C-alpha cells in the first residue's frame, strides 16, 4: 500500500501542491499535519506511523516535510524500516529500499538540519539588530492590575501560592519572578 504524508508549517499554508503529487503517484492513504516539523509530536504523523504495515511504502514530497533534523529523520526512518516499510522522498529522489538511498538519506537529513540551524541563526541575528535599532522590544508584558493585592494576600498567608497563581493566571515561574521583581523595586 502507498501511504502519503503531507505537512505544512502552519494551518494557513496550502497543501494542494503536495496533495496533487500524492494523487499523481497513486497514493492510497494520506495523512496531513499543519504544524511545525521540529517536533515529532504531530497527531497525523503518529497516526500514520501506527497505520503503516510491512510491505507499505511511505511517500513524502521532501525530507523537510517529514523531519527537520537528522536525529528525528533517522529515528523515523528506522521505525519504518523495523516495520518493513520503505521511505520515498520525491524531491530528493530517495528510496530507502536501496543501500544508496539509505546513504543519501543520512546526507540529506544533515543538510536539512543545517538549513534549519541557519534559519534560526539568521532570525537571532535579525532580532539582535532590531533590538540595537530600538525596533524590537520583545513580548509586551501582560498587565495584571490585581497582582499586588493577590501577592500581598499570599504573603499574609490568606491564600496559597497555587491559588494566587490560578487567580492571576500565571505559571509558577512567572509568579515567583514577579514577586521577586516587586521586592526589588
PDB file of C-alpha atoms in Angstrom:
ATOM      1  CA  UNK A   1       0.000   0.000   0.000  1.00  0.00           C
ATOM      2  CA  UNK A   2       1.256   3.515  -0.788  1.00  0.00           C
ATOM      3  CA  UNK A   3       0.929   5.892   2.160  1.00  0.00           C
ATOM      4  CA  UNK A   4       1.423   9.640   1.812  1.00  0.00           C
ATOM      5  CA  UNK A   5       2.475  12.094   4.494  1.00  0.00           C
ATOM      6  CA  UNK A   6       1.932  15.815   3.960  1.00  0.00           C
ATOM      7  CA  UNK A   7       2.968  18.627   6.288  1.00  0.00           C
ATOM      8  CA  UNK A   8       2.799  22.399   6.191  1.00  0.00           C
ATOM      9  CA  UNK A   9       4.360  24.565   8.890  1.00  0.00           C
ATOM     10  CA  UNK A  10       1.137  26.426   9.693  1.00  0.00           C
ATOM     11  CA  UNK A  11      -2.588  25.846   9.390  1.00  0.00           C
ATOM     12  CA  UNK A  12      -2.823  28.700   6.865  1.00  0.00           C
ATOM     13  CA  UNK A  13      -0.426  27.189   4.347  1.00  0.00           C
ATOM     14  CA  UNK A  14      -1.773  25.360   1.317  1.00  0.00           C
ATOM     15  CA  UNK A  15      -1.315  21.588   0.950  1.00  0.00           C
ATOM     16  CA  UNK A  16      -2.607  21.459  -2.650  1.00  0.00           C
ATOM     17  CA  UNK A  17       0.802  21.006  -4.306  1.00  0.00           C
ATOM     18  CA  UNK A  18       1.666  18.075  -2.055  1.00  0.00           C
ATOM     19  CA  UNK A  19      -1.832  16.578  -2.440  1.00  0.00           C
ATOM     20  CA  UNK A  20      -1.603  16.713  -6.260  1.00  0.00           C
ATOM     21  CA  UNK A  21       1.736  14.876  -6.093  1.00  0.00           C
ATOM     22  CA  UNK A  22       0.184  12.165  -3.922  1.00  0.00           C
ATOM     23  CA  UNK A  23      -2.681  11.733  -6.421  1.00  0.00           C
ATOM     24  CA  UNK A  24      -0.240  11.536  -9.333  1.00  0.00           C
ATOM     25  CA  UNK A  25       1.711   8.812  -7.514  1.00  0.00           C
ATOM     26  CA  UNK A  26      -1.418   6.772  -6.805  1.00  0.00           C
ATOM     27  CA  UNK A  27      -1.155   7.048  -3.040  1.00  0.00           C
ATOM     28  CA  UNK A  28      -3.865   5.033  -1.259  1.00  0.00           C
ATOM     29  CA  UNK A  29      -3.984   6.861   2.108  1.00  0.00           C
ATOM     30  CA  UNK A  30      -2.790  10.375   3.010  1.00  0.00           C
ATOM     31  CA  UNK A  31      -2.048  11.846   6.443  1.00  0.00           C
ATOM     32  CA  UNK A  32      -1.823  15.674   6.728  1.00  0.00           C
ATOM     33  CA  UNK A  33      -0.312  17.722   9.568  1.00  0.00           C
ATOM     34  CA  UNK A  34      -0.477  21.506   9.648  1.00  0.00           C
ATOM     35  CA  UNK A  35       2.189  22.367  12.186  1.00  0.00           C
ATOM     36  CA  UNK A  36       5.913  22.774  12.679  1.00  0.00           C
ATOM     37  CA  UNK A  37       8.111  19.822  11.846  1.00  0.00           C
ATOM     38  CA  UNK A  38      10.588  20.499  14.624  1.00  0.00           C
ATOM     39  CA  UNK A  39       8.699  18.174  16.976  1.00  0.00           C
ATOM     40  CA  UNK A  40       7.683  14.568  16.495  1.00  0.00           C
ATOM     41  CA  UNK A  41       4.529  15.296  18.493  1.00  0.00           C
ATOM     42  CA  UNK A  42       2.365  15.632  15.401  1.00  0.00           C
ATOM     43  CA  UNK A  43      -1.038  13.919  15.526  1.00  0.00           C
ATOM     44  CA  UNK A  44      -1.189  12.750  11.910  1.00  0.00           C
ATOM     45  CA  UNK A  45       2.453  11.638  11.962  1.00  0.00           C
ATOM     46  CA  UNK A  46       1.669   9.456  14.969  1.00  0.00           C
ATOM     47  CA  UNK A  47      -1.453   8.052  13.274  1.00  0.00           C
ATOM     48  CA  UNK A  48       0.499   7.346  10.109  1.00  0.00           C
ATOM     49  CA  UNK A  49       3.340   5.622  11.994  1.00  0.00           C
ATOM     50  CA  UNK A  50       0.756   3.400  13.672  1.00  0.00           C
ATOM     51  CA  UNK A  51      -1.060   2.763  10.396  1.00  0.00           C
ATOM     52  CA  UNK A  52       1.809   1.613   8.151  1.00  0.00           C
ATOM     53  CA  UNK A  53       2.436  -2.124   7.793  1.00  0.00           C
ATOM     54  CA  UNK A  54       5.107  -4.384   6.366  1.00  0.00           C
ATOM     55  CA  UNK A  55       5.349  -4.002   2.608  1.00  0.00           C
ATOM     56  CA  UNK A  56       3.935  -0.452   2.597  1.00  0.00           C
ATOM     57  CA  UNK A  57       5.769   2.478   1.064  1.00  0.00           C
ATOM     58  CA  UNK A  58       5.660   5.878   2.752  1.00  0.00           C
ATOM     59  CA  UNK A  59       5.921   8.757   0.288  1.00  0.00           C
ATOM     60  CA  UNK A  60       6.722  12.375   1.164  1.00  0.00           C
ATOM     61  CA  UNK A  61       7.204  15.366  -1.110  1.00  0.00           C
ATOM     62  CA  UNK A  62      10.540  16.217   0.537  1.00  0.00           C
ATOM     63  CA  UNK A  63      12.565  15.292   3.610  1.00  0.00           C
ATOM     64  CA  UNK A  64      11.872  18.689   5.179  1.00  0.00           C
ATOM     65  CA  UNK A  65       8.141  17.894   5.165  1.00  0.00           C
ATOM     66  CA  UNK A  66       8.843  14.755   7.216  1.00  0.00           C
ATOM     67  CA  UNK A  67      11.525  15.803   9.736  1.00  0.00           C
ATOM     68  CA  UNK A  68      13.525  18.947  10.483  1.00  0.00           C
ATOM     69  CA  UNK A  69      16.651  17.409  12.000  1.00  0.00           C
ATOM     70  CA  UNK A  70      18.853  14.423  11.242  1.00  0.00           C
ATOM     71  CA  UNK A  71      18.190  12.636  14.521  1.00  0.00           C
ATOM     72  CA  UNK A  72      14.398  12.737  14.075  1.00  0.00           C
ATOM     73  CA  UNK A  73      14.652  11.783  10.398  1.00  0.00           C
ATOM     74  CA  UNK A  74      16.869   8.798  11.062  1.00  0.00           C
ATOM     75  CA  UNK A  75      14.749   7.725  14.044  1.00  0.00           C
ATOM     76  CA  UNK A  76      11.531   7.842  12.000  1.00  0.00           C
ATOM     77  CA  UNK A  77      13.086   6.022   9.050  1.00  0.00           C
ATOM     78  CA  UNK A  78      14.475   3.366  11.418  1.00  0.00           C
ATOM     79  CA  UNK A  79      10.977   2.842  12.863  1.00  0.00           C
ATOM     80  CA  UNK A  80       9.674   2.442   9.318  1.00  0.00           C
ATOM     81  CA  UNK A  81      12.497   0.054   8.418  1.00  0.00           C
ATOM     82  CA  UNK A  82      11.806  -2.028  11.542  1.00  0.00           C
ATOM     83  CA  UNK A  83       8.216  -2.385  10.340  1.00  0.00           C
ATOM     84  CA  UNK A  84       9.338  -3.345   6.831  1.00  0.00           C
ATOM     85  CA  UNK A  85       8.152  -0.031   5.329  1.00  0.00           C
ATOM     86  CA  UNK A  86      10.098   1.713   2.546  1.00  0.00           C
ATOM     87  CA  UNK A  87      10.567   5.503   2.684  1.00  0.00           C
ATOM     88  CA  UNK A  88      10.463   7.555  -0.518  1.00  0.00           C
ATOM     89  CA  UNK A  89      11.128  11.292  -0.827  1.00  0.00           C
ATOM     90  CA  UNK A  90      10.238  12.543  -4.300  1.00  0.00           C
ATOM     91  CA  UNK A  91      12.107  15.860  -4.254  1.00  0.00           C
ATOM     92  CA  UNK A  92      15.375  14.204  -3.317  1.00  0.00           C
ATOM     93  CA  UNK A  93      14.715  11.079  -5.472  1.00  0.00           C
ATOM     94  CA  UNK A  94      15.361   8.974  -2.416  1.00  0.00           C
ATOM     95  CA  UNK A  95      14.223   5.399  -1.765  1.00  0.00           C
ATOM     96  CA  UNK A  96      15.379   3.611   1.403  1.00  0.00           C
ATOM     97  CA  UNK A  97      14.711   0.242  -0.185  1.00  0.00           C
ATOM     98  CA  UNK A  98      18.209   0.625  -1.690  1.00  0.00           C
ATOM     99  CA  UNK A  99      21.611   0.890   0.090  1.00  0.00           C
ATOM    100  CA  UNK A 100      22.464   4.081  -1.797  1.00  0.00           C
ATOM    101  CA  UNK A 101      19.076   5.511  -0.797  1.00  0.00           C
ATOM    102  CA  UNK A 102      19.839   4.900   2.882  1.00  0.00           C
ATOM    103  CA  UNK A 103      23.254   6.545   2.497  1.00  0.00           C
ATOM    104  CA  UNK A 104      21.855   9.587   0.706  1.00  0.00           C
ATOM    105  CA  UNK A 105      19.111   9.848   3.330  1.00  0.00           C
ATOM    106  CA  UNK A 106      21.712  10.483   6.021  1.00  0.00           C
ATOM    107  CA  UNK A 107      23.366  13.210   3.945  1.00  0.00           C
ATOM    108  CA  UNK A 108      20.092  14.960   3.073  1.00  0.00           C
ATOM    109  CA  UNK A 109      18.974  14.791   6.684  1.00  0.00           C
ATOM    110  CA  UNK A 110      22.166  16.547   7.777  1.00  0.00           C
ATOM    111  CA  UNK A 111      21.682  19.243   5.120  1.00  0.00           C
ATOM    112  CA  UNK A 112      18.058  19.826   6.200  1.00  0.00           C
ATOM    113  CA  UNK A 113      19.170  20.186   9.814  1.00  0.00           C
ATOM    114  CA  UNK A 114      21.941  22.610   8.810  1.00  0.00           C
ATOM    115  CA  UNK A 115      19.457  24.758   6.880  1.00  0.00           C
ATOM    116  CA  UNK A 116      17.114  24.838   9.889  1.00  0.00           C
ATOM    117  CA  UNK A 117      20.005  25.959  12.105  1.00  0.00           C
ATOM    118  CA  UNK A 118      20.936  28.664   9.578  1.00  0.00           C
ATOM    119  CA  UNK A 119      17.347  29.934   9.619  1.00  0.00           C
ATOM    120  CA  UNK A 120      17.371  30.143  13.423  1.00  0.00           C
ATOM    121  CA  UNK A 121      20.769  31.851  13.390  1.00  0.00           C
ATOM    122  CA  UNK A 122      19.601  34.459  10.863  1.00  0.00           C
ATOM    123  CA  UNK A 123      16.470  35.021  12.939  1.00  0.00           C
ATOM    124  CA  UNK A 124      18.539  35.638  16.100  1.00  0.00           C
ATOM    125  CA  UNK A 125      20.873  37.987  14.214  1.00  0.00           C
ATOM    126  CA  UNK A 126      17.900  39.910  12.820  1.00  0.00           C
ATOM    127  CA  UNK A 127      16.352  40.268  16.273  1.00  0.00           C
ATOM    128  CA  UNK A 128      19.669  41.482  17.715  1.00  0.00           C
ATOM    129  CA  UNK A 129      19.965  44.156  15.006  1.00  0.00           C
ATOM    130  CA  UNK A 130      16.346  45.208  15.505  1.00  0.00           C
ATOM    131  CA  UNK A 131      16.949  45.481  19.266  1.00  0.00           C
ATOM    132  CA  UNK A 132      20.003  47.684  18.667  1.00  0.00           C
ATOM    133  CA  UNK A 133      17.889  49.976  16.500  1.00  0.00           C
ATOM    134  CA  UNK A 134      15.134  50.003  19.130  1.00  0.00           C
ATOM    135  CA  UNK A 135      12.620  48.392  16.778  1.00  0.00           C
ATOM    136  CA  UNK A 136      12.299  45.114  18.677  1.00  0.00           C
ATOM    137  CA  UNK A 137      11.361  45.260  22.290  1.00  0.00           C
ATOM    138  CA  UNK A 138      10.298  41.660  22.794  1.00  0.00           C
ATOM    139  CA  UNK A 139       6.990  40.401  24.016  1.00  0.00           C
ATOM    140  CA  UNK A 140       4.936  43.004  25.821  1.00  0.00           C
ATOM    141  CA  UNK A 141       4.247  42.057  29.437  1.00  0.00           C
ATOM    142  CA  UNK A 142       0.666  41.166  30.246  1.00  0.00           C
ATOM    143  CA  UNK A 143      -0.755  43.663  32.712  1.00  0.00           C
ATOM    144  CA  UNK A 144      -2.104  42.147  35.910  1.00  0.00           C
ATOM    145  CA  UNK A 145      -3.640  45.107  37.764  1.00  0.00           C
ATOM    146  CA  UNK A 146      -4.637  42.888  40.683  1.00  0.00           C
ATOM    147  CA  UNK A 147      -1.152  41.354  41.079  1.00  0.00           C
ATOM    148  CA  UNK A 148      -0.093  43.478  44.058  1.00  0.00           C
ATOM    149  CA  UNK A 149      -3.284  42.712  46.003  1.00  0.00           C
ATOM    150  CA  UNK A 150      -3.192  38.970  45.285  1.00  0.00           C
ATOM    151  CA  UNK A 151       0.542  38.732  46.054  1.00  0.00           C
ATOM    152  CA  UNK A 152       0.032  40.616  49.319  1.00  0.00           C
ATOM    153  CA  UNK A 153      -2.779  38.247  50.256  1.00  0.00           C
ATOM    154  CA  UNK A 154      -0.454  35.309  49.537  1.00  0.00           C
ATOM    155  CA  UNK A 155       2.359  36.857  51.621  1.00  0.00           C
ATOM    156  CA  UNK A 156      -0.034  37.293  54.570  1.00  0.00           C
ATOM    157  CA  UNK A 157      -0.874  33.583  54.303  1.00  0.00           C
ATOM    158  CA  UNK A 158      -4.516  34.216  53.409  1.00  0.00           C
ATOM    159  CA  UNK A 159      -4.268  32.192  50.176  1.00  0.00           C
ATOM    160  CA  UNK A 160      -1.872  29.555  48.892  1.00  0.00           C
ATOM    161  CA  UNK A 161       0.644  30.249  46.142  1.00  0.00           C
ATOM    162  CA  UNK A 162      -1.285  27.871  43.874  1.00  0.00           C
ATOM    163  CA  UNK A 163      -4.493  29.836  44.461  1.00  0.00           C
ATOM    164  CA  UNK A 164      -2.671  33.101  43.764  1.00  0.00           C
ATOM    165  CA  UNK A 165      -1.264  31.702  40.508  1.00  0.00           C
ATOM    166  CA  UNK A 166      -4.704  30.484  39.456  1.00  0.00           C
ATOM    167  CA  UNK A 167      -6.336  33.848  40.244  1.00  0.00           C
ATOM    168  CA  UNK A 168      -3.674  35.682  38.260  1.00  0.00           C
ATOM    169  CA  UNK A 169      -3.497  33.054  35.512  1.00  0.00           C
ATOM    170  CA  UNK A 170       0.296  32.892  35.851  1.00  0.00           C
ATOM    171  CA  UNK A 171       2.722  29.999  35.712  1.00  0.00           C
ATOM    172  CA  UNK A 172       4.740  29.155  38.814  1.00  0.00           C
ATOM    173  CA  UNK A 173       7.963  30.620  37.413  1.00  0.00           C
ATOM    174  CA  UNK A 174       6.273  33.846  36.272  1.00  0.00           C
ATOM    175  CA  UNK A 175       4.508  34.295  39.605  1.00  0.00           C
ATOM    176  CA  UNK A 176       7.708  33.969  41.663  1.00  0.00           C
ATOM    177  CA  UNK A 177       9.699  36.122  39.215  1.00  0.00           C
ATOM    178  CA  UNK A 178       7.106  38.905  39.540  1.00  0.00           C
ATOM    179  CA  UNK A 179       7.174  38.564  43.339  1.00  0.00           C
ATOM    180  CA  UNK A 180      10.990  38.987  43.280  1.00  0.00           C
ATOM    181  CA  UNK A 181      10.670  41.977  40.926  1.00  0.00           C
ATOM    182  CA  UNK A 182       8.098  43.535  43.274  1.00  0.00           C
ATOM    183  CA  UNK A 183      10.596  43.366  46.171  1.00  0.00           C
ATOM    184  CA  UNK A 184      13.455  44.793  44.074  1.00  0.00           C
ATOM    185  CA  UNK A 185      11.517  47.909  43.122  1.00  0.00           C
TER     186      UNK A 185
END
